[in-house]
């Protein structure tokens, strides 16, 4: 019997350096207290499945550490699956991809007008999503400083009322960009917007946003700009609104094999496979008597004598505390309920009277679901959130272990 207490006391396996981009830095058998295992073949084939649904190129959104899946290896797998563009929210994420040698067209769209950082982005051939006149000023400074032409996609707010320039405010921005283009400082190659209700494919705001988008393209053209990349579709619209694919689709969640429209269909129905599995092991088992309370506040009391197991992951690792009282894990070939409050570093599960599990036994908190383990979507429902948040919040102290080749697996050729 392996004494796992030593392993638990030992420092957690080091997280693979994202910049190395190598797959298996965490040995395949070493789960430690917990590991996020990411199937790169699933990522590649999800992108291939998305690409097969559209005639336009695919931009894979890999912001937020690839929705918690690990930026660089996932970006590479997405490219292997057919993505010809990558997208990130923050400039810093874009620079990390470039540092790792990822040289595909790369768009970033959530920026502050920091000319020094933008200069770095221009040197590294990052396409800039511009949504404010202050961005243009900083970009011009960066373009002059570097001698690089700034490649720009204009980000238009067509009704989300979040990031982007409102259509009514677009004419002066378009004029400034057109002047800068004539001066050889910028090239406006694209225009894009983001939907508010993409997860409800028939929602009237979608058509209204599409119309506002058409109007925005007209404003740019009237200013003399000729953006060739028009894009509007996130995962949900990529799957459900082929009429909005335009020149490029921008899926994020679907790349990771999760359904952006869980009320309509699960991943399998879209030909997607969840890429992420969150593994841990039992750190302890113990008998609890009927009537005894478990975990903070004793919000759960054992209804009868039972055996509980301790799983050494908690809300600091991204296990949602809000899932207290509803969550389950996969252990010993069955689901066991999480009982009592989810704590910072640990949760307790009820293994049932006479349970035979032991310290070190495998626990799967979430995964693709095909062996019976809970899915990210189920955790989302237990916690009152969306699957995006479940995966994106998995903690930085959990190592990411990338498995698979990151290629689209083709049927074997006859010998
Ligand atoms: C996050 C994001 C996406 C991807 O959205 P999903 O719903 O994950 O497909 C696309 N475009 C923009 C601008 C985003 O911020």
Coordinates of C-alpha atoms and ligand atoms in Angstrom, one line a residue, residues 61 63 67 109 155 162 194 234-235 250-253 388, ligand 1:
X61 CA -10.1 31.8 -28.4
X63 CA -7.8 33.7 -23.3
X67 CA -10.1 28.6 -20.2
X109 CA -8.9 43.0 -27.8
X155 CA -14.1 46.3 -32.1
X162 CA -19.4 46.3 -22.9
X194 CA -19.7 40.2 -29.7
X234 CA -18.6 33.0 -30.7
X235 CA -19.0 29.3 -30.0
X250 CA -14.3 33.0 -32.9
X251 CA -15.2 30.0 -30.8
X252 CA -13.8 29.6 -27.2
X253 CA -15.8 27.3 -25.1
X388 CA -17.0 28.5 -18.5
Ligands
LIG1 C1 -14.5 35.1 -25.0 C2 -14.8 35.6 -26.3 C3 -15.1 34.8 -27.4 C4 -15.4 33.3 -27.2 O1 -16.6 33.1 -26.6 P1 -17.2 31.6 -26.3 O2 -18.6 31.9 -25.9 O3 -16.3 31.0 -25.3 O4 -17.1 30.9 -27.6 C5 -15.3 35.3 -28.6 N1 -15.1 36.6 -28.8 C6 -14.8 37.5 -27.8 C7 -14.7 39.0 -28.1 C8 -14.7 37.0 -26.5 O5 -14.4 37.9 -25.5

